[in-house]
């Protein structure tokens, strides 16, 4: 009898745990809430007689109630009525008196009789409604919707959670801008950074300066892909009237999304210069830029008319955008025209600006420009945000820094007592490729930023002290649209990466787990389907993870997917199918091989993952770097040089390592004395990205790792103007010699050449596989 009792108790306990687990899965949404406590009472049943209650005379909650009614109908087909009369049973009550210091916090209680969503403000209530919306959409249309008892207490980690959309390179219709705002709201993103002007187009009506839209909003044609001089011959144009701006701002405010407009200055102004040439330094006529990249032509900061123009533009924008922040750009502003411009040089002299070894007089002139614009906007009760270049020459007194080139700009700003928004390109640029095989992806600017990479983003650098950390007010992702001509492609590039970012910005780090996130994401993707969002399905395909142990010369390939289907793979270059080997455990890679793998179901087959591993004497051997790669191009560090993978022209996939202003020097330990006849590396060159090859390639051999003998040396010519991105294979062949250690050095070109828009700046050096035969 005792055995039966114990058995019954174990079964009961198992069923109870299983039931609790099933209940908690209902609330497994994105972003992950801070606290979910499952109750034990009967569930709330959503019926056609259910009503949504909001307090009388509360217009904000009335609007949210209308949204919720719409969400429920889309999710379940049930039309729920809205009322301001209290309901005793089977109601969803909206409130905004939850006591919490965080005004975007909310509490959601589900009992048999009621669902109560109580925000610390109407914004908090809105996010509680978003949670309920996602639960219902993930649950699917059923004859009866039952929600388990629960108490959720939730709040965002960061107050600034942003997403930038570039409409200058390719114009976005009003309907898509609204859809974009809807996407942000679904992901609890509260800030829409709107990049409205650039060299390739001016997109907002300014009545004082009508030529900005008559001329500046139209470019004659657009460069095709990444060609140098091939154009499509098709005019591209578009702008928003001030009435349309008001309409979009109102639409966003109702969804608790704040719009920050960006007028990028003093560079990125070709569209304005084409409209008003007198604002430039040269006196020549300009045209709206037809190709991408950075123009040498910028606003003339020595001309007072320039500041009359800037202030005139902002005078009209201020009534349109209630945001406390205005973004004024400040990035990628070449200084060459200022060096030659009489007016700019007179202004430099007048201000007493001098080169101090750290900053040039021209960089200080840009700081003068940014400071003057900031002072004007401050007088209008607005705060300024600028890209991290505005740190050069001295930061404006009250500016907030948007750190895009790395974390460093944000770190410097916080250490100086300024607020910063983190948006480092290696984590937050959603114009980068998101699939590991770029041949299967739409054309992109380059780079590689996977969902996993986004999820691993930590906005607050460890180096900051506790009092400095409060200055990191949040982060955002950016969508630059050079290679995104359609709205559908924008959606594809941001989703589901935005889901990963939303959890980074909302959920506290200790509650984040990537494997758990992937599981929830698989259940979340049907929400995109129901809302007709276009999204990348890479997470449903094969995602590789490679573990390298150079001390023991071992490599393991782990294949993952968030799909419910299985992975099948081959090692003989044949295409995988359901008769191929089913993936169960890590694959050991010990020799040259090509792995092909796919997620395959009964009626589904994903894109095929293909990776070739090419072994040589250096593969999986210990390697030591003298100088370390920069953080954003570190990836697996020295191991990337001996993993058997050959990098492509997409330099941010992790196959390359990138050094900045540092020479390359690596020593490989072959583990035994061997015959050596060849040493080689691959280096990547892309002048537009500041990436130049080395000026020299040297190979040394040693038996003891201390005393090296030179066996090869060659000078390398620098890239020239107009060079496209390319891979250089640097190979040294020599008479057979015995050695255990191979040292390869590749000194950098110290400065970017004079023909380049960033002349004089340090260069990047990218290196891939070390090959020894």
PDB file of N, CA, C and O in Angstrom, residues 131-193:
ATOM      1  N   UNK A 131       1.185  42.810 -24.094  1.00  0.00           N
ATOM      2  CA  UNK A 131       1.427  41.448 -23.615  1.00  0.00           C
ATOM      3  C   UNK A 131       0.215  40.565 -23.876  1.00  0.00           C
ATOM      4  O   UNK A 131       0.341  39.457 -24.415  1.00  0.00           O
ATOM      5  N   UNK A 132      -0.969  41.045 -23.500  1.00  0.00           N
ATOM      6  CA  UNK A 132      -2.186  40.263 -23.716  1.00  0.00           C
ATOM      7  C   UNK A 132      -2.406  40.013 -25.204  1.00  0.00           C
ATOM      8  O   UNK A 132      -2.786  38.906 -25.614  1.00  0.00           O
ATOM      9  N   UNK A 133      -2.162  41.006 -26.011  1.00  0.00           N
ATOM     10  CA  UNK A 133      -2.308  40.879 -27.461  1.00  0.00           C
ATOM     11  C   UNK A 133      -1.442  39.738 -27.998  1.00  0.00           C
ATOM     12  O   UNK A 133      -1.904  38.894 -28.775  1.00  0.00           O
ATOM     13  N   UNK A 134      -0.187  39.714 -27.570  1.00  0.00           N
ATOM     14  CA  UNK A 134       0.730  38.686 -28.072  1.00  0.00           C
ATOM     15  C   UNK A 134       0.328  37.298 -27.587  1.00  0.00           C
ATOM     16  O   UNK A 134       0.437  36.317 -28.326  1.00  0.00           O
ATOM     17  N   UNK A 135      -0.135  37.208 -26.352  1.00  0.00           N
ATOM     18  CA  UNK A 135      -0.594  35.916 -25.823  1.00  0.00           C
ATOM     19  C   UNK A 135      -1.722  35.368 -26.684  1.00  0.00           C
ATOM     20  O   UNK A 135      -1.726  34.192 -27.067  1.00  0.00           O
ATOM     21  N   UNK A 136      -2.672  36.231 -27.001  1.00  0.00           N
ATOM     22  CA  UNK A 136      -3.835  35.793 -27.786  1.00  0.00           C
ATOM     23  C   UNK A 136      -3.443  35.427 -29.212  1.00  0.00           C
ATOM     24  O   UNK A 136      -3.963  34.465 -29.782  1.00  0.00           O
ATOM     25  N   UNK A 137      -2.520  36.181 -29.793  1.00  0.00           N
ATOM     26  CA  UNK A 137      -2.113  35.898 -31.169  1.00  0.00           C
ATOM     27  C   UNK A 137      -1.285  34.622 -31.246  1.00  0.00           C
ATOM     28  O   UNK A 137      -1.352  33.876 -32.231  1.00  0.00           O
ATOM     29  N   UNK A 138      -0.498  34.351 -30.216  1.00  0.00           N
ATOM     30  CA  UNK A 138       0.299  33.123 -30.204  1.00  0.00           C
ATOM     31  C   UNK A 138      -0.594  31.917 -29.939  1.00  0.00           C
ATOM     32  O   UNK A 138      -0.321  30.808 -30.400  1.00  0.00           O
ATOM     33  N   UNK A 139      -1.696  32.131 -29.182  1.00  0.00           N
ATOM     34  CA  UNK A 139      -2.588  31.032 -28.819  1.00  0.00           C
ATOM     35  C   UNK A 139      -3.385  30.547 -30.019  1.00  0.00           C
ATOM     36  O   UNK A 139      -3.766  29.394 -30.100  1.00  0.00           O
ATOM     37  N   UNK A 140      -3.630  31.452 -30.953  1.00  0.00           N
ATOM     38  CA  UNK A 140      -4.354  31.067 -32.156  1.00  0.00           C
ATOM     39  C   UNK A 140      -5.859  31.119 -31.961  1.00  0.00           C
ATOM     40  O   UNK A 140      -6.376  31.232 -30.845  1.00  0.00           O
ATOM     41  N   UNK A 141      -6.571  31.004 -33.073  1.00  0.00           N
ATOM     42  CA  UNK A 141      -8.037  31.066 -33.044  1.00  0.00           C
ATOM     43  C   UNK A 141      -8.572  29.708 -32.592  1.00  0.00           C
ATOM     44  O   UNK A 141      -8.342  28.686 -33.225  1.00  0.00           O
ATOM     45  N   UNK A 142      -9.271  29.686 -31.455  1.00  0.00           N
ATOM     46  CA  UNK A 142      -9.858  28.468 -30.924  1.00  0.00           C
ATOM     47  C   UNK A 142     -11.321  28.731 -30.596  1.00  0.00           C
ATOM     48  O   UNK A 142     -11.761  29.878 -30.494  1.00  0.00           O
ATOM     49  N   UNK A 143     -12.049  27.658 -30.420  1.00  0.00           N
ATOM     50  CA  UNK A 143     -13.473  27.828 -30.099  1.00  0.00           C
ATOM     51  C   UNK A 143     -13.643  28.468 -28.724  1.00  0.00           C
ATOM     52  O   UNK A 143     -14.611  29.164 -28.471  1.00  0.00           O
ATOM     53  N   UNK A 144     -12.677  28.217 -27.843  1.00  0.00           N
ATOM     54  CA  UNK A 144     -12.755  28.832 -26.510  1.00  0.00           C
ATOM     55  C   UNK A 144     -11.344  29.221 -26.061  1.00  0.00           C
ATOM     56  O   UNK A 144     -10.426  28.406 -26.087  1.00  0.00           O
ATOM     57  N   UNK A 145     -11.171  30.485 -25.680  1.00  0.00           N
ATOM     58  CA  UNK A 145      -9.875  30.989 -25.239  1.00  0.00           C
ATOM     59  C   UNK A 145      -9.853  31.005 -23.718  1.00  0.00           C
ATOM     60  O   UNK A 145     -10.645  31.695 -23.080  1.00  0.00           O
ATOM     61  N   UNK A 146      -8.931  30.214 -23.143  1.00  0.00           N
ATOM     62  CA  UNK A 146      -8.796  30.160 -21.688  1.00  0.00           C
ATOM     63  C   UNK A 146      -7.414  30.648 -21.295  1.00  0.00           C
ATOM     64  O   UNK A 146      -6.415  30.182 -21.828  1.00  0.00           O
ATOM     65  N   UNK A 147      -7.392  31.583 -20.341  1.00  0.00           N
ATOM     66  CA  UNK A 147      -6.121  32.123 -19.857  1.00  0.00           C
ATOM     67  C   UNK A 147      -5.934  31.732 -18.401  1.00  0.00           C
ATOM     68  O   UNK A 147      -6.766  32.060 -17.549  1.00  0.00           O
ATOM     69  N   UNK A 148      -4.839  31.030 -18.085  1.00  0.00           N
ATOM     70  CA  UNK A 148      -4.597  30.591 -16.697  1.00  0.00           C
ATOM     71  C   UNK A 148      -4.431  31.770 -15.740  1.00  0.00           C
ATOM     72  O   UNK A 148      -4.017  32.864 -16.136  1.00  0.00           O
ATOM     73  N   UNK A 149      -4.740  31.526 -14.481  1.00  0.00           N
ATOM     74  CA  UNK A 149      -4.514  32.530 -13.440  1.00  0.00           C
ATOM     75  C   UNK A 149      -3.037  32.912 -13.401  1.00  0.00           C
ATOM     76  O   UNK A 149      -2.160  32.045 -13.425  1.00  0.00           O
ATOM     77  N   UNK A 150      -2.785  34.196 -13.285  1.00  0.00           N
ATOM     78  CA  UNK A 150      -1.398  34.658 -13.271  1.00  0.00           C
ATOM     79  C   UNK A 150      -1.320  36.057 -12.687  1.00  0.00           C
ATOM     80  O   UNK A 150      -2.304  36.809 -12.721  1.00  0.00           O
ATOM     81  N   UNK A 151      -0.154  36.389 -12.127  1.00  0.00           N
ATOM     82  CA  UNK A 151       0.161  37.775 -11.790  1.00  0.00           C
ATOM     83  C   UNK A 151       1.499  38.098 -12.449  1.00  0.00           C
ATOM     84  O   UNK A 151       2.500  37.446 -12.173  1.00  0.00           O
ATOM     85  N   UNK A 152       1.474  39.088 -13.307  1.00  0.00           N
ATOM     86  CA  UNK A 152       2.677  39.539 -14.004  1.00  0.00           C
ATOM     87  C   UNK A 152       3.003  40.942 -13.528  1.00  0.00           C
ATOM     88  O   UNK A 152       2.124  41.812 -13.517  1.00  0.00           O
ATOM     89  N   UNK A 153       4.245  41.148 -13.120  1.00  0.00           N
ATOM     90  CA  UNK A 153       4.743  42.499 -12.826  1.00  0.00           C
ATOM     91  C   UNK A 153       5.901  42.741 -13.786  1.00  0.00           C
ATOM     92  O   UNK A 153       6.863  41.973 -13.823  1.00  0.00           O
ATOM     93  N   UNK A 154       5.780  43.800 -14.557  1.00  0.00           N
ATOM     94  CA  UNK A 154       6.744  43.986 -15.644  1.00  0.00           C
ATOM     95  C   UNK A 154       7.096  45.456 -15.809  1.00  0.00           C
ATOM     96  O   UNK A 154       6.283  46.344 -15.526  1.00  0.00           O
ATOM     97  N   UNK A 155       8.316  45.698 -16.268  1.00  0.00           N
ATOM     98  CA  UNK A 155       8.800  47.054 -16.499  1.00  0.00           C
ATOM     99  C   UNK A 155      10.037  46.965 -17.391  1.00  0.00           C
ATOM    100  O   UNK A 155      10.733  45.952 -17.411  1.00  0.00           O
ATOM    101  N   UNK A 156      10.352  48.028 -18.124  1.00  0.00           N
ATOM    102  CA  UNK A 156      11.528  47.991 -18.998  1.00  0.00           C
ATOM    103  C   UNK A 156      12.817  48.293 -18.257  1.00  0.00           C
ATOM    104  O   UNK A 156      12.832  49.071 -17.307  1.00  0.00           O
ATOM    105  N   UNK A 157      13.908  47.674 -18.738  1.00  0.00           N
ATOM    106  CA  UNK A 157      15.225  47.952 -18.165  1.00  0.00           C
ATOM    107  C   UNK A 157      15.682  49.355 -18.549  1.00  0.00           C
ATOM    108  O   UNK A 157      16.255  50.081 -17.742  1.00  0.00           O
ATOM    109  N   UNK A 158      15.452  49.742 -19.810  1.00  0.00           N
ATOM    110  CA  UNK A 158      15.906  51.041 -20.311  1.00  0.00           C
ATOM    111  C   UNK A 158      14.718  51.919 -20.688  1.00  0.00           C
ATOM    112  O   UNK A 158      13.726  51.432 -21.240  1.00  0.00           O
ATOM    113  N   UNK A 159      14.865  53.219 -20.440  1.00  0.00           N
ATOM    114  CA  UNK A 159      13.824  54.174 -20.811  1.00  0.00           C
ATOM    115  C   UNK A 159      13.851  54.543 -22.276  1.00  0.00           C
ATOM    116  O   UNK A 159      12.837  54.953 -22.844  1.00  0.00           O
ATOM    117  N   UNK A 160      15.035  54.403 -22.909  1.00  0.00           N
ATOM    118  CA  UNK A 160      15.151  54.694 -24.343  1.00  0.00           C
ATOM    119  C   UNK A 160      15.319  53.376 -25.080  1.00  0.00           C
ATOM    120  O   UNK A 160      16.315  52.676 -24.931  1.00  0.00           O
ATOM    121  N   UNK A 161      14.318  53.030 -25.892  1.00  0.00           N
ATOM    122  CA  UNK A 161      14.357  51.799 -26.684  1.00  0.00           C
ATOM    123  C   UNK A 161      13.999  52.192 -28.112  1.00  0.00           C
ATOM    124  O   UNK A 161      12.836  52.470 -28.413  1.00  0.00           O
ATOM    125  N   UNK A 162      15.008  52.233 -28.976  1.00  0.00           N
ATOM    126  CA  UNK A 162      14.804  52.904 -30.249  1.00  0.00           C
ATOM    127  C   UNK A 162      15.033  52.063 -31.482  1.00  0.00           C
ATOM    128  O   UNK A 162      15.631  50.992 -31.461  1.00  0.00           O
ATOM    129  N   UNK A 163      14.540  52.619 -32.599  1.00  0.00           N
ATOM    130  CA  UNK A 163      14.748  52.047 -33.927  1.00  0.00           C
ATOM    131  C   UNK A 163      14.794  53.199 -34.921  1.00  0.00           C
ATOM    132  O   UNK A 163      13.939  54.077 -34.909  1.00  0.00           O
ATOM    133  N   UNK A 164      15.836  53.209 -35.759  1.00  0.00           N
ATOM    134  CA  UNK A 164      15.999  54.267 -36.758  1.00  0.00           C
ATOM    135  C   UNK A 164      15.603  53.767 -38.144  1.00  0.00           C
ATOM    136  O   UNK A 164      15.929  52.646 -38.524  1.00  0.00           O
ATOM    137  N   UNK A 165      14.893  54.617 -38.868  1.00  0.00           N
ATOM    138  CA  UNK A 165      14.541  54.320 -40.256  1.00  0.00           C
ATOM    139  C   UNK A 165      15.054  55.439 -41.153  1.00  0.00           C
ATOM    140  O   UNK A 165      14.743  56.613 -40.944  1.00  0.00           O
ATOM    141  N   UNK A 166      15.846  55.057 -42.150  1.00  0.00           N
ATOM    142  CA  UNK A 166      16.382  55.981 -43.145  1.00  0.00           C
ATOM    143  C   UNK A 166      15.405  56.053 -44.314  1.00  0.00           C
ATOM    144  O   UNK A 166      15.169  55.054 -44.996  1.00  0.00           O
ATOM    145  N   UNK A 167      14.818  57.222 -44.533  1.00  0.00           N
ATOM    146  CA  UNK A 167      13.917  57.399 -45.684  1.00  0.00           C
ATOM    147  C   UNK A 167      14.539  58.312 -46.733  1.00  0.00           C
ATOM    148  O   UNK A 167      13.897  58.657 -47.721  1.00  0.00           O
ATOM    149  N   UNK A 168      15.801  58.716 -46.507  1.00  0.00           N
ATOM    150  CA  UNK A 168      16.487  59.603 -47.461  1.00  0.00           C
ATOM    151  C   UNK A 168      16.995  58.814 -48.662  1.00  0.00           C
ATOM    152  O   UNK A 168      16.847  59.240 -49.804  1.00  0.00           O
ATOM    153  N   UNK A 169      17.614  57.650 -48.408  1.00  0.00           N
ATOM    154  CA  UNK A 169      18.151  56.849 -49.510  1.00  0.00           C
ATOM    155  C   UNK A 169      17.033  56.257 -50.358  1.00  0.00           C
ATOM    156  O   UNK A 169      17.094  56.251 -51.576  1.00  0.00           O
ATOM    157  N   UNK A 170      15.999  55.722 -49.687  1.00  0.00           N
ATOM    158  CA  UNK A 170      14.793  55.274 -50.382  1.00  0.00           C
ATOM    159  C   UNK A 170      13.589  55.747 -49.578  1.00  0.00           C
ATOM    160  O   UNK A 170      13.475  55.454 -48.383  1.00  0.00           O
ATOM    161  N   UNK A 171      12.715  56.459 -50.256  1.00  0.00           N
ATOM    162  CA  UNK A 171      11.557  57.068 -49.604  1.00  0.00           C
ATOM    163  C   UNK A 171      10.576  55.984 -49.147  1.00  0.00           C
ATOM    164  O   UNK A 171      10.378  54.973 -49.827  1.00  0.00           O
ATOM    165  N   UNK A 172       9.959  56.217 -47.993  1.00  0.00           N
ATOM    166  CA  UNK A 172       8.956  55.296 -47.455  1.00  0.00           C
ATOM    167  C   UNK A 172       7.590  55.971 -47.468  1.00  0.00           C
ATOM    168  O   UNK A 172       7.431  57.054 -46.893  1.00  0.00           O
ATOM    169  N   UNK A 173       6.587  55.381 -48.104  1.00  0.00           N
ATOM    170  CA  UNK A 173       5.243  55.966 -48.117  1.00  0.00           C
ATOM    171  C   UNK A 173       4.667  56.090 -46.706  1.00  0.00           C
ATOM    172  O   UNK A 173       5.085  55.362 -45.789  1.00  0.00           O
ATOM    173  N   UNK A 174       3.707  56.958 -46.549  1.00  0.00           N
ATOM    174  CA  UNK A 174       3.089  57.200 -45.241  1.00  0.00           C
ATOM    175  C   UNK A 174       2.540  55.910 -44.648  1.00  0.00           C
ATOM    176  O   UNK A 174       2.720  55.625 -43.452  1.00  0.00           O
ATOM    177  N   UNK A 175       1.859  55.092 -45.471  1.00  0.00           N
ATOM    178  CA  UNK A 175       1.270  53.852 -44.964  1.00  0.00           C
ATOM    179  C   UNK A 175       2.335  52.930 -44.379  1.00  0.00           C
ATOM    180  O   UNK A 175       2.100  52.265 -43.368  1.00  0.00           O
ATOM    181  N   UNK A 176       3.511  52.879 -45.027  1.00  0.00           N
ATOM    182  CA  UNK A 176       4.552  52.011 -44.479  1.00  0.00           C
ATOM    183  C   UNK A 176       5.139  52.592 -43.208  1.00  0.00           C
ATOM    184  O   UNK A 176       5.476  51.848 -42.281  1.00  0.00           O
ATOM    185  N   UNK A 177       5.276  53.904 -43.133  1.00  0.00           N
ATOM    186  CA  UNK A 177       5.793  54.515 -41.900  1.00  0.00           C
ATOM    187  C   UNK A 177       4.878  54.153 -40.732  1.00  0.00           C
ATOM    188  O   UNK A 177       5.342  53.825 -39.628  1.00  0.00           O
ATOM    189  N   UNK A 178       3.589  54.155 -40.970  1.00  0.00           N
ATOM    190  CA  UNK A 178       2.640  53.767 -39.913  1.00  0.00           C
ATOM    191  C   UNK A 178       2.805  52.288 -39.567  1.00  0.00           C
ATOM    192  O   UNK A 178       2.758  51.903 -38.391  1.00  0.00           O
ATOM    193  N   UNK A 179       2.990  51.459 -40.564  1.00  0.00           N
ATOM    194  CA  UNK A 179       3.202  50.034 -40.316  1.00  0.00           C
ATOM    195  C   UNK A 179       4.489  49.824 -39.519  1.00  0.00           C
ATOM    196  O   UNK A 179       4.550  48.982 -38.614  1.00  0.00           O
ATOM    197  N   UNK A 180       5.512  50.598 -39.852  1.00  0.00           N
ATOM    198  CA  UNK A 180       6.781  50.539 -39.133  1.00  0.00           C
ATOM    199  C   UNK A 180       6.556  50.873 -37.651  1.00  0.00           C
ATOM    200  O   UNK A 180       7.085  50.196 -36.757  1.00  0.00           O
ATOM    201  N   UNK A 181       5.759  51.881 -37.387  1.00  0.00           N
ATOM    202  CA  UNK A 181       5.429  52.266 -36.005  1.00  0.00           C
ATOM    203  C   UNK A 181       4.671  51.129 -35.311  1.00  0.00           C
ATOM    204  O   UNK A 181       4.906  50.829 -34.137  1.00  0.00           O
ATOM    205  N   UNK A 182       3.764  50.478 -36.038  1.00  0.00           N
ATOM    206  CA  UNK A 182       3.046  49.330 -35.471  1.00  0.00           C
ATOM    207  C   UNK A 182       4.014  48.214 -35.077  1.00  0.00           C
ATOM    208  O   UNK A 182       3.840  47.564 -34.039  1.00  0.00           O
ATOM    209  N   UNK A 183       5.019  47.982 -35.912  1.00  0.00           N
ATOM    210  CA  UNK A 183       6.028  46.950 -35.613  1.00  0.00           C
ATOM    211  C   UNK A 183       6.782  47.317 -34.338  1.00  0.00           C
ATOM    212  O   UNK A 183       7.029  46.462 -33.482  1.00  0.00           O
ATOM    213  N   UNK A 184       7.134  48.593 -34.200  1.00  0.00           N
ATOM    214  CA  UNK A 184       7.833  49.041 -32.996  1.00  0.00           C
ATOM    215  C   UNK A 184       6.968  48.820 -31.757  1.00  0.00           C
ATOM    216  O   UNK A 184       7.445  48.314 -30.734  1.00  0.00           O
ATOM    217  N   UNK A 185       5.704  49.200 -31.835  1.00  0.00           N
ATOM    218  CA  UNK A 185       4.804  49.074 -30.687  1.00  0.00           C
ATOM    219  C   UNK A 185       4.660  47.618 -30.253  1.00  0.00           C
ATOM    220  O   UNK A 185       4.643  47.314 -29.052  1.00  0.00           O
ATOM    221  N   UNK A 186       4.568  46.718 -31.218  1.00  0.00           N
ATOM    222  CA  UNK A 186       4.450  45.300 -30.904  1.00  0.00           C
ATOM    223  C   UNK A 186       5.638  44.807 -30.095  1.00  0.00           C
ATOM    224  O   UNK A 186       5.511  43.916 -29.248  1.00  0.00           O
ATOM    225  N   UNK A 187       6.814  45.403 -30.325  1.00  0.00           N
ATOM    226  CA  UNK A 187       8.043  44.970 -29.670  1.00  0.00           C
ATOM    227  C   UNK A 187       8.432  45.861 -28.476  1.00  0.00           C
ATOM    228  O   UNK A 187       9.573  45.822 -28.009  1.00  0.00           O
ATOM    229  N   UNK A 188       7.487  46.671 -27.994  1.00  0.00           N
ATOM    230  CA  UNK A 188       7.730  47.553 -26.838  1.00  0.00           C
ATOM    231  C   UNK A 188       8.847  48.563 -27.094  1.00  0.00           C
ATOM    232  O   UNK A 188       9.540  48.992 -26.166  1.00  0.00           O
ATOM    233  N   UNK A 189       9.036  48.934 -28.348  1.00  0.00           N
ATOM    234  CA  UNK A 189      10.011  49.967 -28.709  1.00  0.00           C
ATOM    235  C   UNK A 189       9.310  51.313 -28.624  1.00  0.00           C
ATOM    236  O   UNK A 189       8.265  51.511 -29.246  1.00  0.00           O
ATOM    237  N   UNK A 190       9.898  52.245 -27.875  1.00  0.00           N
ATOM    238  CA  UNK A 190       9.180  53.499 -27.611  1.00  0.00           C
ATOM    239  C   UNK A 190       9.740  54.717 -28.341  1.00  0.00           C
ATOM    240  O   UNK A 190       9.247  55.830 -28.145  1.00  0.00           O
ATOM    241  N   UNK A 191      10.753  54.522 -29.194  1.00  0.00           N
ATOM    242  CA  UNK A 191      11.357  55.663 -29.888  1.00  0.00           C
ATOM    243  C   UNK A 191      11.595  55.339 -31.362  1.00  0.00           C
ATOM    244  O   UNK A 191      12.216  54.321 -31.681  1.00  0.00           O
ATOM    245  N   UNK A 192      11.104  56.203 -32.218  1.00  0.00           N
ATOM    246  CA  UNK A 192      11.294  56.103 -33.660  1.00  0.00           C
ATOM    247  C   UNK A 192      12.206  57.254 -34.088  1.00  0.00           C
ATOM    248  O   UNK A 192      11.811  58.403 -34.113  1.00  0.00           O
ATOM    249  N   UNK A 193      13.458  56.922 -34.385  1.00  0.00           N
ATOM    250  CA  UNK A 193      14.432  57.897 -34.885  1.00  0.00           C
ATOM    251  C   UNK A 193      14.277  57.948 -36.399  1.00  0.00           C
ATOM    252  O   UNK A 193      14.553  56.978 -37.096  1.00  0.00           O
TER     253      UNK A 193
END
